[in-house]
Amino acid sequence: MLSLETPYYEIEGIVVFRDHALPTLFHYLAGPPRLTVRDGKPHFRLLKYREALAGSTLSPSTRDQLGGGFLTFGVDCRVDEETLDAVRTGLIELLSDQIASLEDEIALVPVLYTKGTVRLLAIDQCSGLADAEPEPATSTPQSRFVRGILGTATPSLMGHQEAIFSVALAPDGVALIEGAYRAELSPIGVIYELELSGLRPALAVRVRTDQKKVYQSLKMELGLGIEAGTDAPASEGETRSSPRGVALDAELSRAVASLVESGAIEIELLQQQEGPEVDRIREAAMKMVKEDILAEMFSPTPTAQAAPSLDSATRGAGELAASTAALGRGLSSGHDQDHALELGFQLRYKKEEELEVRTYRYDVARPEPRTHAPNAFFSLLTRDTTLDQHITEVGLDDPFFQLLQLEVETTTTDFARLGLQTIVVELQYGGTLEAPRQSASLLFTPADPSPKGFRAFRDQDDFSYRYRVDYRFADSDEVAAASLRHTTEWRTTTKRTLVVHPPEDLDLLQVYVEPAVVDWKLVRTIEVALAYSDPASGFRSERSYVLEEGSPRREWVLRIPVGAPREYSVRPTWTLANGTKVSGEPTVHAHPRLFVEGPFTGRLRVRVVPAVDPTSVGLIVGELVHVDPGTGLESRRSLSLEPPFRPTTLELPLIDPAHDEYSWSYRLFAPGASTPAEEKGPIVGNAKVQVISEGDVVHLEIEVVIVGDLAAAEVLAVQVDLRAPPPPGRQPQIHSLLFEMGGETRIKQRLALRADRDPLYEVQTTVMTMGGDAIVSEWNEHTGPVLGLDLATLMSPPQDG
């Protein structure tokens, strides 16, 4: 499974993630968008007509509908084999010191996307900004360049994320588009929003967020949702956001840091940590919180720009993007900032009742959805002679106005995967459904999925036609369905390129089943029983899969009735390592990726603190054992530590978190010895911390830190005295540490404490000032390996009583 843990790699503009289990398996994201190339030719056509059309007999409404031309093209995020070879070579160079025989073993697989949309940015218009609260119609001026954008809002997720667009252009738009492409510039951009799932690393952190405070603060700090020239408040019980407010990633990072400082986001460490490790964990937690906030509250969107005039737009078209070096090749923001769309994030519209206090737990590695937004401007990059092949100019006597001539194509090439036998597109022009003036049926098959044409003599000013699509399926064990045929309703359109995109007509429920993070030493197999039911149509389907270590991802495909619910039920049965079977309760899911967990609902975490003298102990070997009383399953974790000894945490999965009793034992070896000098245990209990002691003595290393500038405080030195109840047979001892002006601010001291008592010690400080005063504190109890002393507090005289 794709691991979201760093490091990940960017090679040749392609982002590559590691696999959570196999060190030689890597998952690569979709490449930057580019024009689709078929048979060596860009899928691009600009159809324009001369200004003489303005004096024709066509009605004003028809002229406005047609605009000044039509631009049709295809885009995809394909990563070619040459680039993949370069990525593979780059990985070999980066990881040659970590993995042997990389050249033969490294494998690259594309990321599986389960949801996706694609939007088009054409000159000054962008197709639908998702999840934004709509503004009044009067607030957005009509474009003088673009009349309308049509296309496949959902790309083909299983291939190369292909999508097809058609743009109706005004005469000014035609002039700008043609001029820009002849200058090898980039007036067209696309923004994909693709959802993938990856394994989030475990982090011993719990984060609590007040969603309402977070939402309001983001709007205020980033200037989102505040329209210029108006100070009208939102209606009661409603939180408004303007789709014009766009934030950049760096701004969001600063906003999250501010929210942590204000308390709207609270980060709680679930395990005791020390020194720089605390900062590292908090920083990692803030990154995770930002990802969750981005996924839940924001949509990627281009940064807004004012609509240009025709002259300024033509002169400034080069500022949209510089020319690239390969035909139809787009560049992502991570590869070359000069060619990338400037991508920001737009705050989604949220109602008051959606904003609640939420707790995120990051202490268990689990799959999480993430959004990938490849985006780019792209150029056709052809010479004028080649560009002329993609641009057609027509006049009033051209067949374009005498004939209704259109091209029909399908985005589907993998008929077998959908269980498709044929796609029949029925077309009608004029007349009625029962008696059309002209009609045709176009057949697409696995052997012939190529585009087809249709012609009809135009009837006066009518450029519209009717069509419906008839899908016929094979009876397949791989695709469950209520019917082997689906026919759409009749639709009316004026598009000169008709794109048949099966996912827009068919309700396909695709569920990808794979194990999540499962401890296969404790679990033999997982039987997953899936069930779907639509009460309205009576359609029902069931399927079972058996997963074990190394099982590939399974795909369950259902063709469900249009508009039917997309929820399905899951019931896992686990066979444990000792042969015991554990059945889970049925649960309802709706996400297309199903990650099946183990039967464990909690984790046993025991903090092991070595408190031994490294001069007399060279090796510590320990073992933590837990037996589940319900199933008899025994789980173990071993520990081996060498100097310098540092605290560590042992974890075991629990089927029932209420039964957390365990046994703990350890052995101490002298330096270089093969037999243990001391053995302890088994110690039975459920304590969260186990201190490893040497005999009846606990050796605790204390790091004393002075916080503050001695010179600025006019302090010559600070003496810190440490004492603790001595182990049996030893005399009490006071350890004195001296911190001088300009000297060390951190000093370590090892204390010998009693193993049969809590590891407490006492501290007394003496501050010696430049004025000759000595400020002496009382003896105060402390615990823990880090003792931070604030200089300003130490200089406060002790209070009487």
Tab-separated table of N, CA and C in Angstrom, residues 391-493:
chain	number	residue	atom	x	y	z
A	391	ILE	N	-6.687	23.856	-37.511
A	391	ILE	CA	-7.602	24.997	-37.537
A	391	ILE	C	-8.344	25.004	-38.864
A	392	THR	N	-9.652	25.071	-38.806
A	392	THR	CA	-10.488	25.109	-40.004
A	392	THR	C	-11.284	26.404	-40.010
A	393	GLU	N	-11.191	27.147	-41.131
A	393	GLU	CA	-11.948	28.384	-41.279
A	393	GLU	C	-13.059	28.154	-42.290
A	394	VAL	N	-14.261	28.564	-41.942
A	394	VAL	CA	-15.411	28.318	-42.811
A	394	VAL	C	-16.140	29.633	-43.075
A	395	GLY	N	-16.892	29.679	-44.203
A	395	GLY	CA	-17.716	30.830	-44.557
A	395	GLY	C	-19.175	30.441	-44.594
A	396	LEU	N	-20.012	31.408	-44.992
A	396	LEU	CA	-21.450	31.155	-44.980
A	396	LEU	C	-21.856	30.067	-45.959
A	397	ASP	N	-21.081	29.909	-47.048
A	397	ASP	CA	-21.417	28.873	-48.018
A	397	ASP	C	-20.733	27.557	-47.696
A	398	ASP	N	-20.061	27.508	-46.551
A	398	ASP	CA	-19.370	26.289	-46.156
A	398	ASP	C	-20.373	25.228	-45.722
A	399	PRO	N	-20.065	23.955	-45.942
A	399	PRO	CA	-20.968	22.885	-45.481
A	399	PRO	C	-21.258	22.948	-43.988
A	400	PHE	N	-20.382	23.629	-43.232
A	400	PHE	CA	-20.637	23.752	-41.793
A	400	PHE	C	-22.004	24.375	-41.522
A	401	PHE	N	-22.403	25.337	-42.386
A	401	PHE	CA	-23.688	25.992	-42.183
A	401	PHE	C	-24.808	25.347	-42.990
A	402	GLN	N	-24.442	24.568	-44.014
A	402	GLN	CA	-25.466	23.884	-44.793
A	402	GLN	C	-25.784	22.512	-44.213
A	403	LEU	N	-24.785	21.907	-43.579
A	403	LEU	CA	-24.938	20.567	-43.025
A	403	LEU	C	-24.742	20.599	-41.510
A	404	LEU	N	-25.459	19.735	-40.841
A	404	LEU	CA	-25.150	19.449	-39.442
A	404	LEU	C	-24.183	18.275	-39.464
A	405	GLN	N	-22.927	18.542	-39.224
A	405	GLN	CA	-21.889	17.520	-39.312
A	405	GLN	C	-21.202	17.413	-37.958
A	406	LEU	N	-21.236	16.230	-37.379
A	406	LEU	CA	-20.648	16.077	-36.054
A	406	LEU	C	-19.851	14.791	-35.960
A	407	GLU	N	-19.019	14.744	-34.942
A	407	GLU	CA	-18.182	13.574	-34.671
A	407	GLU	C	-18.581	12.992	-33.326
A	408	VAL	N	-18.719	11.673	-33.286
A	408	VAL	CA	-19.105	10.974	-32.061
A	408	VAL	C	-17.949	10.076	-31.649
A	409	GLU	N	-17.530	10.171	-30.402
A	409	GLU	CA	-16.456	9.317	-29.908
A	409	GLU	C	-16.744	8.915	-28.476
A	410	THR	N	-16.071	7.866	-28.032
A	410	THR	CA	-16.251	7.368	-26.666
A	410	THR	C	-14.929	7.403	-25.929
A	411	THR	N	-14.992	7.673	-24.642
A	411	THR	CA	-13.774	7.677	-23.824
A	411	THR	C	-13.368	6.277	-23.401
A	412	THR	N	-14.210	5.279	-23.686
A	412	THR	CA	-13.964	3.919	-23.207
A	412	THR	C	-13.235	3.102	-24.260
A	413	THR	N	-12.111	2.522	-23.884
A	413	THR	CA	-11.423	1.557	-24.734
A	413	THR	C	-11.384	0.177	-24.085
A	414	ASP	N	-11.545	0.143	-22.761
A	414	ASP	CA	-11.523	-1.125	-22.034
A	414	ASP	C	-12.957	-1.624	-21.857
A	415	PHE	N	-13.512	-2.212	-22.933
A	415	PHE	CA	-14.883	-2.717	-22.875
A	415	PHE	C	-14.989	-3.880	-21.895
A	416	ALA	N	-13.971	-4.733	-21.865
A	416	ALA	CA	-14.041	-5.951	-21.050
A	416	ALA	C	-14.165	-5.621	-19.575
A	417	ARG	N	-13.485	-4.587	-19.134
A	417	ARG	CA	-13.518	-4.263	-17.711
A	417	ARG	C	-14.912	-3.857	-17.255
A	418	LEU	N	-15.675	-3.211	-18.125
A	418	LEU	CA	-17.043	-2.814	-17.794
A	418	LEU	C	-18.059	-3.880	-18.170
A	419	GLY	N	-17.583	-4.972	-18.786
A	419	GLY	CA	-18.503	-6.011	-19.238
A	419	GLY	C	-19.294	-5.601	-20.463
A	420	LEU	N	-18.829	-4.595	-21.192
A	420	LEU	CA	-19.550	-4.064	-22.352
A	420	LEU	C	-19.323	-4.925	-23.589
A	421	GLN	N	-20.413	-5.201	-24.312
A	421	GLN	CA	-20.308	-5.826	-25.624
A	421	GLN	C	-20.357	-4.773	-26.720
A	422	THR	N	-21.346	-3.874	-26.631
A	422	THR	CA	-21.490	-2.832	-27.648
A	422	THR	C	-22.012	-1.545	-27.012
A	423	ILE	N	-21.710	-0.441	-27.685
A	423	ILE	CA	-22.326	0.857	-27.393
A	423	ILE	C	-22.965	1.337	-28.686
A	424	VAL	N	-24.260	1.563	-28.661
A	424	VAL	CA	-24.977	2.050	-29.837
A	424	VAL	C	-25.470	3.462	-29.538
A	425	VAL	N	-25.043	4.418	-30.364
A	425	VAL	CA	-25.485	5.807	-30.227
A	425	VAL	C	-26.530	6.076	-31.307
A	426	GLU	N	-27.749	6.315	-30.892
A	426	GLU	CA	-28.834	6.626	-31.820
A	426	GLU	C	-28.969	8.136	-31.938
A	427	LEU	N	-28.991	8.632	-33.191
A	427	LEU	CA	-29.027	10.063	-33.465
A	427	LEU	C	-30.262	10.403	-34.291
A	428	GLN	N	-30.882	11.533	-34.002
A	428	GLN	CA	-32.033	12.022	-34.762
A	428	GLN	C	-31.897	13.523	-34.974
A	429	TYR	N	-32.262	13.951	-36.192
A	429	TYR	CA	-32.297	15.386	-36.489
A	429	TYR	C	-33.655	15.730	-37.082
A	430	GLY	N	-34.273	16.786	-36.525
A	430	GLY	CA	-35.544	17.263	-37.042
A	430	GLY	C	-36.693	16.315	-36.786
A	431	GLY	N	-37.870	16.719	-37.226
A	431	GLY	CA	-39.050	15.893	-37.076
A	431	GLY	C	-39.396	15.634	-35.625
A	432	THR	N	-39.916	14.434	-35.383
A	432	THR	CA	-40.295	14.020	-34.036
A	432	THR	C	-39.580	12.730	-33.681
A	433	LEU	N	-39.717	12.303	-32.432
A	433	LEU	CA	-39.096	11.044	-32.021
A	433	LEU	C	-39.614	9.889	-32.854
A	434	GLU	N	-40.926	9.911	-33.133
A	434	GLU	CA	-41.519	8.816	-33.898
A	434	GLU	C	-41.190	8.932	-35.383
A	435	ALA	N	-41.052	10.151	-35.868
A	435	ALA	CA	-40.791	10.353	-37.300
A	435	ALA	C	-39.712	11.411	-37.480
A	436	PRO	N	-38.438	11.085	-37.205
A	436	PRO	CA	-37.361	12.061	-37.369
A	436	PRO	C	-37.110	12.369	-38.843
A	437	ARG	N	-36.614	13.567	-39.109
A	437	ARG	CA	-36.281	13.938	-40.482
A	437	ARG	C	-35.103	13.120	-40.984
A	438	GLN	N	-34.112	12.881	-40.092
A	438	GLN	CA	-32.963	12.058	-40.453
A	438	GLN	C	-32.461	11.368	-39.189
A	439	SER	N	-32.005	10.133	-39.329
A	439	SER	CA	-31.553	9.378	-38.157
A	439	SER	C	-30.410	8.453	-38.540
A	440	ALA	N	-29.690	7.993	-37.529
A	440	ALA	CA	-28.588	7.050	-37.740
A	440	ALA	C	-28.289	6.348	-36.430
A	441	SER	N	-27.667	5.174	-36.535
A	441	SER	CA	-27.203	4.423	-35.369
A	441	SER	C	-25.721	4.139	-35.553
A	442	LEU	N	-24.914	4.559	-34.597
A	442	LEU	CA	-23.467	4.367	-34.660
A	442	LEU	C	-23.069	3.303	-33.651
A	443	LEU	N	-22.283	2.333	-34.109
A	443	LEU	CA	-21.931	1.173	-33.290
A	443	LEU	C	-20.469	1.244	-32.869
A	444	PHE	N	-20.224	1.120	-31.560
A	444	PHE	CA	-18.869	1.031	-31.008
A	444	PHE	C	-18.705	-0.353	-30.390
A	445	THR	N	-17.618	-1.041	-30.716
A	445	THR	CA	-17.352	-2.384	-30.205
A	445	THR	C	-15.917	-2.446	-29.704
A	446	PRO	N	-15.555	-3.509	-28.967
A	446	PRO	CA	-14.156	-3.640	-28.541
A	446	PRO	C	-13.195	-3.657	-29.718
A	447	ALA	N	-13.647	-4.194	-30.866
A	447	ALA	CA	-12.781	-4.253	-32.041
A	447	ALA	C	-12.743	-2.932	-32.799
A	448	ASP	N	-13.760	-2.091	-32.615
A	448	ASP	CA	-13.830	-0.826	-33.348
A	448	ASP	C	-14.376	0.280	-32.444
A	449	PRO	N	-13.520	0.841	-31.561
A	449	PRO	CA	-13.969	1.946	-30.696
A	449	PRO	C	-13.669	3.320	-31.286
A	450	SER	N	-13.269	3.379	-32.572
A	450	SER	CA	-12.827	4.633	-33.177
A	450	SER	C	-13.989	5.602	-33.361
A	451	PRO	N	-13.705	6.921	-33.474
A	451	PRO	CA	-14.766	7.920	-33.654
A	451	PRO	C	-15.581	7.681	-34.919
A	452	LYS	N	-16.849	8.079	-34.876
A	452	LYS	CA	-17.769	7.926	-36.003
A	452	LYS	C	-18.353	9.299	-36.349
A	453	GLY	N	-18.873	9.431	-37.600
A	453	GLY	CA	-19.431	10.694	-38.046
A	453	GLY	C	-20.918	10.613	-38.338
A	454	PHE	N	-21.575	11.775	-38.333
A	454	PHE	CA	-23.009	11.869	-38.643
A	454	PHE	C	-23.246	13.180	-39.380
A	455	ARG	N	-24.068	13.121	-40.466
A	455	ARG	CA	-24.396	14.309	-41.247
A	455	ARG	C	-25.899	14.408	-41.434
A	456	ALA	N	-26.383	15.654	-41.420
A	456	ALA	CA	-27.793	15.899	-41.726
A	456	ALA	C	-27.905	17.290	-42.334
A	457	PHE	N	-28.769	17.444	-43.362
A	457	PHE	CA	-28.997	18.764	-43.944
A	457	PHE	C	-29.744	19.634	-42.939
A	458	ARG	N	-29.203	20.867	-42.760
A	458	ARG	CA	-29.752	21.758	-41.749
A	458	ARG	C	-31.132	22.258	-42.123
A	459	ASP	N	-31.999	22.340	-41.138
A	459	ASP	CA	-33.356	22.839	-41.312
A	459	ASP	C	-33.425	24.250	-40.736
A	460	GLN	N	-33.359	25.279	-41.635
A	460	GLN	CA	-33.392	26.679	-41.233
A	460	GLN	C	-32.274	26.954	-40.210
A	461	ASP	N	-32.621	27.505	-39.037
A	461	ASP	CA	-31.595	27.879	-38.053
A	461	ASP	C	-31.409	26.827	-36.975
A	462	ASP	N	-31.869	25.624	-37.202
A	462	ASP	CA	-31.847	24.600	-36.156
A	462	ASP	C	-30.530	23.830	-36.209
A	463	PHE	N	-29.693	24.040	-35.205
A	463	PHE	CA	-28.427	23.323	-35.107
A	463	PHE	C	-28.476	22.239	-34.025
A	464	SER	N	-29.630	21.976	-33.484
A	464	SER	CA	-29.745	20.985	-32.412
A	464	SER	C	-30.124	19.622	-32.973
A	465	TYR	N	-29.772	18.579	-32.228
A	465	TYR	CA	-30.121	17.207	-32.593
A	465	TYR	C	-30.383	16.429	-31.315
A	466	ARG	N	-30.976	15.253	-31.480
A	466	ARG	CA	-31.298	14.387	-30.345
A	466	ARG	C	-30.421	13.141	-30.406
A	467	TYR	N	-30.128	12.604	-29.214
A	467	TYR	CA	-29.383	11.344	-29.183
A	467	TYR	C	-29.709	10.580	-27.904
A	468	ARG	N	-29.516	9.289	-27.974
A	468	ARG	CA	-29.544	8.449	-26.780
A	468	ARG	C	-28.527	7.338	-26.974
A	469	VAL	N	-28.096	6.763	-25.859
A	469	VAL	CA	-27.039	5.748	-25.892
A	469	VAL	C	-27.594	4.444	-25.346
A	470	ASP	N	-27.348	3.374	-26.092
A	470	ASP	CA	-27.804	2.038	-25.699
A	470	ASP	C	-26.571	1.191	-25.379
A	471	TYR	N	-26.430	0.816	-24.100
A	471	TYR	CA	-25.306	-0.014	-23.657
A	471	TYR	C	-25.782	-1.463	-23.535
A	472	ARG	N	-25.030	-2.385	-24.118
A	472	ARG	CA	-25.363	-3.803	-24.001
A	472	ARG	C	-24.153	-4.531	-23.414
A	473	PHE	N	-24.448	-5.418	-22.454
A	473	PHE	CA	-23.396	-6.038	-21.657
A	473	PHE	C	-23.391	-7.545	-21.829
A	474	ALA	N	-22.221	-8.121	-21.612
A	474	ALA	CA	-22.090	-9.580	-21.597
A	474	ALA	C	-22.412	-10.091	-20.203
A	475	ASP	N	-22.879	-11.320	-20.138
A	475	ASP	CA	-23.133	-11.959	-18.844
A	475	ASP	C	-21.784	-12.370	-18.262
A	476	SER	N	-21.364	-11.697	-17.199
A	476	SER	CA	-20.006	-11.876	-16.677
A	476	SER	C	-20.039	-12.185	-15.196
A	477	ASP	N	-19.148	-13.088	-14.781
A	477	ASP	CA	-19.002	-13.377	-13.354
A	477	ASP	C	-18.269	-12.245	-12.638
A	478	GLU	N	-17.562	-11.419	-13.397
A	478	GLU	CA	-16.760	-10.358	-12.795
A	478	GLU	C	-17.573	-9.104	-12.513
A	479	VAL	N	-18.680	-8.924	-13.232
A	479	VAL	CA	-19.509	-7.729	-13.059
A	479	VAL	C	-20.925	-8.167	-12.710
A	480	ALA	N	-21.366	-7.838	-11.503
A	480	ALA	CA	-22.734	-8.164	-11.087
A	480	ALA	C	-23.668	-7.054	-11.545
A	481	ALA	N	-24.846	-7.433	-12.060
A	481	ALA	CA	-25.768	-6.432	-12.587
A	481	ALA	C	-27.194	-6.937	-12.525
A	482	ALA	N	-28.126	-5.985	-12.444
A	482	ALA	CA	-29.548	-6.334	-12.451
A	482	ALA	C	-30.046	-6.548	-13.865
A	483	SER	N	-29.374	-5.960	-14.863
A	483	SER	CA	-29.816	-6.062	-16.249
A	483	SER	C	-28.602	-6.075	-17.160
A	484	LEU	N	-28.751	-6.672	-18.330
A	484	LEU	CA	-27.674	-6.724	-19.313
A	484	LEU	C	-27.811	-5.618	-20.354
A	485	ARG	N	-28.695	-4.659	-20.102
A	485	ARG	CA	-28.889	-3.572	-21.064
A	485	ARG	C	-29.291	-2.300	-20.326
A	486	HIS	N	-28.763	-1.172	-20.807
A	486	HIS	CA	-29.159	0.117	-20.238
A	486	HIS	C	-29.253	1.131	-21.367
A	487	THR	N	-30.393	1.807	-21.448
A	487	THR	CA	-30.622	2.815	-22.484
A	487	THR	C	-30.939	4.146	-21.820
A	488	THR	N	-30.245	5.189	-22.236
A	488	THR	CA	-30.467	6.514	-21.664
A	488	THR	C	-31.733	7.142	-22.248
A	489	GLU	N	-32.156	8.239	-21.636
A	489	GLU	CA	-33.243	9.034	-22.206
A	489	GLU	C	-32.730	9.797	-23.430
A	490	TRP	N	-33.664	10.256	-24.256
A	490	TRP	CA	-33.286	11.121	-25.374
A	490	TRP	C	-32.815	12.471	-24.827
A	491	ARG	N	-31.715	12.978	-25.404
A	491	ARG	CA	-31.159	14.259	-24.993
A	491	ARG	C	-30.998	15.155	-26.215
A	492	THR	N	-31.073	16.453	-26.008
A	492	THR	CA	-30.923	17.425	-27.095
A	492	THR	C	-29.686	18.271	-26.841
A	493	THR	N	-28.887	18.488	-27.901
A	493	THR	CA	-27.656	19.259	-27.766
A	493	THR	C	-27.299	19.892	-29.101
